Amino acid sequence: MPITGKRYLDYSSFIKSIFGERVQKISLDIGFSCPNRDGSKGFGGCTYCNNNTFNPDYCAPTKSITQQLEEGINRFSKKYKTQQYFAYFQAYTNTYSDLDSLKNMYEEALQVPGVIGLVIGTRPDCISEDIINYLSLLSKEYYISLEFGVESTLNKTLKAVNRCHSFEDTIAAYEMCKNKGFHLGAHVILGLPGESKEELLMHAVELSKLPISTLKLHHLQIVKQSVMAHQFKKEPEKFDLFTADNYIELVSEFIEILRPDIIIERFISETPPDLLIAPKWNGLKNFEIVAKIDKLLTKNNTWQGKYYKQQAVISK
Ligand code: SF4
């Protein structure tokens, strides 16, 4: 069991162990598109996606990277004592450009006082040797984390939600990026249509085989202006959205199977209320869900990785 006081490895303890204090992420929107919207892989995007759900109000592609970061830092420095920040390239696909443009953007972010690293969200099919080598060099001086949207380990689901890449693409991307000096993260959505409970738990087994150090879990949310919003309106019976209690129970089982050295960064998504269609968990906030997960793990006397080996054997 982890020695952080939690029954799983939590991100804030991990960051404090490296930097001695909280490091605040400042979200950026640099106006990228993504290959799943502009036609190079697909049109219309992933069915659940509305990128507006990512962006705080200071974050707009009409502003420079420096301006977005300075405004974000100004806001968070009033809220928290921290003086250290990560530039979070979050909206859309943040490696989807030529290397020179990417270098300019990443290096502009790293010039902003207080910024000590980058967190870069992208798709598994949008990475190249050149970008990897560059990030590898940057990681000698800065904290660099590259996060891939895995979303599901099942190809039938990836196809159904129009991801336009396979799980084999995901495995290949992690293979290319492993042992290069930067951190690797994964983003997964639990509850995509058509996945049974057994299949959801198998994601933990498959994710445990990837060379990831951090994991973000998200429950499926139906958001306005997404393809899924129309599908949900037309055929709500095809969706089995979690209640808060059901999700908390699932997460508790999920992390029992998960590799014990994976740092869990998030358990839920938090879509702004004006964009959220369902499920509405009476406005429960992230910290309240985390407290309930902690309580359930304690009640059940269980922890991350408790059944990791057994599951790994079963999966072979
Ligand atoms: S989720 Fe990511 S890959 Fe999918 S449409 Fe949205 S930005 Fe593109």
Short mmCIF file of C-alpha atoms and ligand atoms in Angstrom, two decimals:
data_model
loop_
_atom_site.label_atom_id
_atom_site.label_comp_id
_atom_site.label_asym_id
_atom_site.label_seq_id
_atom_site.Cartn_x
_atom_site.Cartn_y
_atom_site.Cartn_z
CA MET A 1 0.00 0.00 0.00
CA PRO A 2 1.34 3.53 -0.79
CA ILE A 3 2.85 5.42 2.16
CA THR A 4 1.32 8.80 1.25
CA GLY A 5 -1.69 8.42 3.53
CA LYS A 6 -3.79 7.55 0.49
CA ARG A 7 -4.62 4.03 -0.66
CA TYR A 8 -3.36 4.86 -4.13
CA LEU A 9 -0.56 6.97 -5.57
CA ASP A 10 -1.96 10.44 -5.87
CA TYR A 11 -0.64 13.13 -8.19
CA SER A 12 -0.30 15.94 -5.69
CA SER A 13 1.94 13.84 -3.40
CA PHE A 14 4.00 12.85 -6.46
CA ILE A 15 4.48 16.47 -7.51
CA LYS A 16 5.30 17.59 -3.97
CA SER A 17 7.89 14.79 -3.73
CA ILE A 18 9.68 16.23 -6.78
CA PHE A 19 9.22 19.98 -6.36
CA GLY A 20 8.58 20.31 -2.62
CA GLU A 21 5.27 22.11 -3.20
CA ARG A 22 2.14 22.24 -5.30
CA VAL A 23 2.71 23.05 -8.97
CA GLN A 24 -0.29 24.62 -10.67
CA LYS A 25 -1.14 23.75 -14.26
CA ILE A 26 -2.11 26.69 -16.44
CA SER A 27 -4.27 25.62 -19.37
CA LEU A 28 -3.52 26.92 -22.84
CA ASP A 29 -5.52 26.96 -26.03
CA ILE A 30 -3.18 27.58 -28.94
CA GLY A 31 -5.84 27.31 -31.61
CA PHE A 32 -4.80 23.94 -32.97
CA SER A 33 -7.28 21.72 -34.66
CA CYS A 34 -6.96 17.99 -34.65
CA PRO A 35 -6.61 15.41 -37.41
CA ASN A 36 -9.95 13.97 -36.43
CA ARG A 37 -11.69 17.23 -37.28
CA ASP A 38 -9.83 18.63 -40.26
CA GLY A 39 -10.26 15.54 -42.44
CA SER A 40 -6.73 14.14 -42.36
CA LYS A 41 -8.01 11.28 -40.16
CA GLY A 42 -11.69 12.05 -39.94
CA PHE A 43 -14.38 14.69 -39.77
CA GLY A 44 -16.60 15.71 -36.91
CA GLY A 45 -14.24 14.65 -34.15
CA CYS A 46 -14.67 12.07 -31.43
CA THR A 47 -18.35 11.78 -30.64
CA TYR A 48 -17.99 12.90 -27.00
CA CYS A 49 -15.76 15.90 -27.75
CA ASN A 50 -16.51 19.54 -27.23
CA ASN A 51 -13.20 21.25 -26.65
CA ASN A 52 -14.87 24.23 -25.01
CA THR A 53 -15.25 22.08 -21.92
CA PHE A 54 -11.46 22.26 -21.45
CA ASN A 55 -11.00 25.99 -21.43
CA PRO A 56 -11.06 28.35 -18.50
CA ASP A 57 -12.06 31.89 -19.53
CA TYR A 58 -8.50 33.32 -19.59
CA CYS A 59 -7.64 30.71 -22.17
CA ALA A 60 -8.29 31.78 -25.78
CA PRO A 61 -6.31 31.21 -28.96
CA THR A 62 -6.62 34.90 -29.84
CA LYS A 63 -4.19 35.62 -26.98
CA SER A 64 -0.50 34.78 -27.15
CA ILE A 65 0.86 31.88 -25.14
CA THR A 66 2.65 34.36 -22.87
CA GLN A 67 -0.53 36.33 -22.26
CA GLN A 68 -2.60 33.23 -21.48
CA LEU A 69 0.05 32.03 -19.05
CA GLU A 70 0.47 35.41 -17.36
CA GLU A 71 -3.28 35.78 -16.90
CA GLY A 72 -3.55 32.23 -15.57
CA ILE A 73 -0.62 32.73 -13.19
CA ASN A 74 -2.10 36.01 -12.01
CA ARG A 75 -5.34 34.26 -11.18
CA PHE A 76 -3.87 31.22 -9.43
CA SER A 77 -1.21 33.15 -7.50
CA LYS A 78 -4.06 34.84 -5.59
CA LYS A 79 -5.63 31.48 -4.79
CA TYR A 80 -2.59 29.35 -3.87
CA LYS A 81 0.79 30.11 -2.33
CA THR A 82 2.59 28.21 -5.08
CA GLN A 83 5.11 30.00 -7.27
CA GLN A 84 5.64 27.18 -9.75
CA TYR A 85 3.59 26.37 -12.83
CA PHE A 86 3.28 23.93 -15.69
CA ALA A 87 2.12 25.22 -19.06
CA TYR A 88 -0.67 22.81 -19.96
CA PHE A 89 -1.17 22.45 -23.71
CA GLN A 90 -4.60 20.95 -23.29
CA ALA A 91 -7.21 21.77 -25.93
CA TYR A 92 -7.20 19.74 -29.17
CA THR A 93 -4.03 17.97 -30.37
CA ASN A 94 -0.91 19.74 -29.17
CA THR A 95 1.74 18.00 -31.25
CA TYR A 96 -0.21 18.49 -34.48
CA SER A 97 2.14 20.88 -36.26
CA ASP A 98 5.64 21.02 -37.72
CA LEU A 99 8.54 20.74 -35.31
CA ASP A 100 9.71 24.37 -35.68
CA SER A 101 6.27 25.74 -34.80
CA LEU A 102 6.02 23.38 -31.84
CA LYS A 103 9.47 24.40 -30.62
CA ASN A 104 8.50 28.09 -30.79
CA MET A 105 5.34 27.47 -28.81
CA TYR A 106 6.84 25.23 -26.14
CA GLU A 107 9.85 27.50 -25.70
CA GLU A 108 7.69 30.63 -25.48
CA ALA A 109 5.83 28.93 -22.62
CA LEU A 110 9.05 27.97 -20.85
CA GLN A 111 10.29 31.61 -20.96
CA VAL A 112 7.41 32.82 -18.81
CA PRO A 113 8.60 33.44 -15.22
CA GLY A 114 7.45 30.68 -12.89
CA VAL A 115 6.86 28.09 -15.63
CA ILE A 116 8.99 25.05 -14.82
CA GLY A 117 7.61 22.48 -17.23
CA LEU A 118 5.15 21.44 -19.89
CA VAL A 119 2.21 19.08 -19.92
CA ILE A 120 1.25 18.26 -23.49
CA GLY A 121 -1.98 16.50 -24.41
CA THR A 122 -2.16 14.76 -27.77
CA ARG A 123 -3.36 11.76 -29.79
CA PRO A 124 -1.35 8.54 -30.13
CA ASP A 125 -1.22 8.95 -33.91
CA CYS A 126 0.24 12.47 -33.76
CA ILE A 127 3.77 11.87 -32.61
CA SER A 128 7.04 11.53 -34.53
CA GLU A 129 10.66 10.62 -33.82
CA ASP A 130 11.62 14.29 -34.30
CA ILE A 131 9.15 15.50 -31.68
CA ILE A 132 10.13 12.71 -29.30
CA ASN A 133 13.84 13.55 -29.62
CA TYR A 134 13.14 17.22 -29.04
CA LEU A 135 11.01 16.51 -25.94
CA SER A 136 13.73 14.18 -24.74
CA LEU A 137 16.24 17.04 -24.93
CA LEU A 138 13.86 19.46 -23.19
CA SER A 139 13.28 16.96 -20.40
CA LYS A 140 16.94 17.22 -19.36
CA GLU A 141 16.15 20.74 -18.15
CA TYR A 142 12.43 20.82 -17.51
CA TYR A 143 9.62 18.60 -16.28
CA ILE A 144 7.94 17.36 -19.46
CA SER A 145 4.85 15.19 -19.51
CA LEU A 146 3.31 13.85 -22.70
CA GLU A 147 -0.26 12.62 -22.30
CA PHE A 148 -2.01 10.48 -24.86
CA GLY A 149 -5.76 10.24 -25.14
CA VAL A 150 -6.19 6.47 -24.90
CA GLU A 151 -9.90 6.68 -24.03
CA SER A 152 -10.52 2.94 -24.43
CA THR A 153 -8.39 -0.16 -24.92
CA LEU A 154 -11.10 -1.72 -27.10
CA ASN A 155 -11.06 -1.16 -30.85
CA LYS A 156 -14.84 -1.64 -31.10
CA THR A 157 -15.30 1.34 -28.77
CA LEU A 158 -12.65 3.47 -30.47
CA LYS A 159 -14.48 2.86 -33.74
CA ALA A 160 -17.90 3.58 -32.26
CA VAL A 161 -16.76 6.94 -30.86
CA ASN A 162 -14.95 7.85 -34.11
CA ARG A 163 -11.46 8.10 -32.59
CA CYS A 164 -9.94 7.19 -35.97
CA HIS A 165 -7.08 5.28 -34.38
CA SER A 166 -6.77 1.83 -32.89
CA PHE A 167 -5.47 0.59 -29.55
CA GLU A 168 -2.52 -0.88 -31.48
CA ASP A 169 -1.67 2.71 -32.51
CA THR A 170 -1.72 3.63 -28.84
CA ILE A 171 0.63 0.79 -27.89
CA ALA A 172 2.97 1.76 -30.74
CA ALA A 173 3.06 5.43 -29.62
CA TYR A 174 4.00 4.47 -26.07
CA GLU A 175 6.68 2.10 -27.38
CA MET A 176 8.22 4.97 -29.37
CA CYS A 177 8.15 7.31 -26.39
CA LYS A 178 9.24 5.06 -23.55
CA ASN A 179 12.58 5.61 -21.75
CA LYS A 180 13.16 8.99 -23.40
CA GLY A 181 13.39 10.97 -20.18
CA PHE A 182 9.93 12.55 -20.17
CA HIS A 183 6.87 11.38 -18.30
CA LEU A 184 4.12 9.52 -20.10
CA GLY A 185 0.49 9.88 -19.16
CA ALA A 186 -2.79 8.37 -20.29
CA HIS A 187 -6.32 9.70 -20.38
CA VAL A 188 -9.17 7.19 -20.28
CA ILE A 189 -12.94 7.57 -20.35
CA LEU A 190 -14.90 5.04 -18.32
CA GLY A 191 -18.45 4.36 -19.43
CA LEU A 192 -18.29 4.78 -23.19
CA PRO A 193 -21.33 3.13 -24.82
CA GLY A 194 -21.27 -0.63 -25.25
CA GLU A 195 -18.60 -1.48 -22.67
CA SER A 196 -19.55 -4.03 -20.00
CA LYS A 197 -18.26 -3.86 -16.44
CA GLU A 198 -15.79 -6.68 -17.20
CA GLU A 199 -14.51 -4.73 -20.19
CA LEU A 200 -14.15 -1.58 -18.11
CA LEU A 201 -12.08 -3.44 -15.54
CA MET A 202 -9.95 -4.99 -18.30
CA HIS A 203 -8.88 -1.45 -19.23
CA ALA A 204 -6.96 -1.44 -15.92
CA VAL A 205 -5.15 -4.61 -16.97
CA GLU A 206 -4.28 -3.26 -20.42
CA LEU A 207 -3.26 0.19 -19.13
CA SER A 208 -0.99 -1.48 -16.59
CA LYS A 209 1.01 -2.96 -19.47
CA LEU A 210 1.75 0.50 -20.92
CA PRO A 211 4.89 2.43 -19.85
CA ILE A 212 2.83 5.18 -18.23
CA SER A 213 3.64 7.00 -15.02
CA THR A 214 0.38 8.95 -14.69
CA LEU A 215 -3.26 8.18 -15.40
CA LYS A 216 -6.34 10.38 -15.64
CA LEU A 217 -9.66 8.59 -15.30
CA HIS A 218 -12.79 10.33 -16.47
CA HIS A 219 -16.41 9.25 -16.29
CA LEU A 220 -18.38 9.66 -19.50
CA GLN A 221 -20.22 12.95 -19.63
CA ILE A 222 -22.58 14.02 -22.37
CA VAL A 223 -21.72 17.60 -23.27
CA LYS A 224 -23.54 20.12 -25.39
CA GLN A 225 -22.42 20.63 -28.99
CA SER A 226 -20.97 17.13 -29.24
CA VAL A 227 -22.09 14.38 -31.61
CA MET A 228 -22.93 12.31 -28.56
CA ALA A 229 -25.38 14.95 -27.37
CA HIS A 230 -27.49 14.22 -30.49
CA GLN A 231 -27.08 10.46 -30.11
CA PHE A 232 -28.12 10.67 -26.46
CA LYS A 233 -31.21 12.70 -27.32
CA LYS A 234 -32.23 10.22 -30.02
CA GLU A 235 -31.39 6.94 -28.28
CA PRO A 236 -30.81 7.46 -24.56
CA GLU A 237 -31.28 3.72 -23.96
CA LYS A 238 -27.91 3.11 -25.64
CA PHE A 239 -26.15 4.96 -22.80
CA ASP A 240 -25.57 3.54 -19.37
CA LEU A 241 -24.32 6.60 -17.52
CA PHE A 242 -22.90 6.13 -14.05
CA THR A 243 -24.55 7.34 -10.90
CA ALA A 244 -21.96 8.84 -8.57
CA ASP A 245 -22.18 5.81 -6.24
CA ASN A 246 -21.83 3.29 -9.08
CA TYR A 247 -18.84 5.15 -10.44
CA ILE A 248 -17.13 5.30 -7.06
CA GLU A 249 -17.59 1.54 -6.68
CA LEU A 250 -16.22 0.90 -10.15
CA VAL A 251 -13.18 3.10 -9.56
CA SER A 252 -12.44 1.27 -6.33
CA GLU A 253 -12.41 -2.07 -8.19
CA PHE A 254 -10.47 -0.56 -11.09
CA ILE A 255 -7.59 0.63 -8.96
CA GLU A 256 -7.34 -2.69 -7.15
CA ILE A 257 -6.32 -4.18 -10.51
CA LEU A 258 -4.14 -1.28 -11.62
CA ARG A 259 -0.34 -1.49 -11.53
CA PRO A 260 0.70 -0.13 -8.14
CA ASP A 261 3.29 2.37 -9.40
CA ILE A 262 0.93 4.34 -11.67
CA ILE A 263 0.17 7.79 -10.28
CA ILE A 264 -3.52 8.57 -10.43
CA GLU A 265 -4.02 12.16 -11.42
CA ARG A 266 -7.80 12.41 -11.70
CA PHE A 267 -10.86 10.30 -11.08
CA ILE A 268 -13.56 12.34 -12.80
CA SER A 269 -14.15 14.97 -15.45
CA GLU A 270 -15.68 18.27 -14.40
CA THR A 271 -17.56 19.81 -17.30
CA PRO A 272 -18.80 23.36 -16.70
CA PRO A 273 -22.47 23.08 -15.61
CA ASP A 274 -23.76 25.16 -18.54
CA LEU A 275 -22.25 22.63 -20.99
CA LEU A 276 -23.16 19.43 -19.14
CA ILE A 277 -26.21 17.45 -20.26
CA ALA A 278 -25.71 14.28 -18.16
CA PRO A 279 -25.02 12.76 -15.70
CA LYS A 280 -25.63 15.46 -13.12
CA TRP A 281 -24.41 14.25 -9.77
CA ASN A 282 -26.15 16.97 -7.74
CA GLY A 283 -23.17 19.20 -8.41
CA LEU A 284 -20.71 16.95 -6.55
CA LYS A 285 -17.22 18.37 -6.95
CA ASN A 286 -14.00 16.54 -7.66
CA PHE A 287 -12.76 16.77 -4.05
CA GLU A 288 -16.05 15.33 -2.78
CA ILE A 289 -15.83 12.35 -5.12
CA VAL A 290 -12.20 11.80 -4.12
CA ALA A 291 -13.23 11.85 -0.44
CA LYS A 292 -15.92 9.24 -1.14
CA ILE A 293 -13.44 7.04 -3.03
CA ASP A 294 -10.98 7.30 -0.13
CA LYS A 295 -13.74 6.37 2.31
CA LEU A 296 -14.84 3.34 0.30
CA LEU A 297 -11.28 2.07 -0.07
CA THR A 298 -10.82 2.33 3.68
CA LYS A 299 -14.16 0.65 4.39
CA ASN A 300 -13.26 -2.24 2.09
CA ASN A 301 -9.66 -2.32 3.35
CA THR A 302 -8.38 -2.27 -0.21
CA TRP A 303 -5.80 -0.30 -2.20
CA GLN A 304 -4.21 0.27 -5.60
CA GLY A 305 -2.69 -2.87 -7.02
CA LYS A 306 -4.10 -5.20 -4.36
CA TYR A 307 -5.08 -7.68 -7.08
CA TYR A 308 -2.65 -6.50 -9.76
CA LYS A 309 -0.62 -9.71 -10.03
CA GLN A 310 -3.57 -12.03 -10.06
CA GLN A 311 -5.24 -10.01 -12.81
CA ALA A 312 -2.05 -9.82 -14.84
CA VAL A 313 -1.85 -13.63 -14.73
CA ILE A 314 -5.51 -13.99 -15.69
CA SER A 315 -4.99 -11.70 -18.66
CA LYS A 316 -2.25 -13.88 -20.16
S1 SF4 B 1 -11.13 14.45 -28.33
FE1 SF4 B 1 -9.16 15.15 -29.12
S2 SF4 B 1 -8.85 13.86 -30.92
FE2 SF4 B 1 -11.03 13.76 -30.46
S3 SF4 B 1 -11.99 15.37 -31.69
FE3 SF4 B 1 -11.57 16.23 -29.66
S4 SF4 B 1 -9.58 17.21 -29.91
FE4 SF4 B 1 -9.79 15.79 -31.61
#
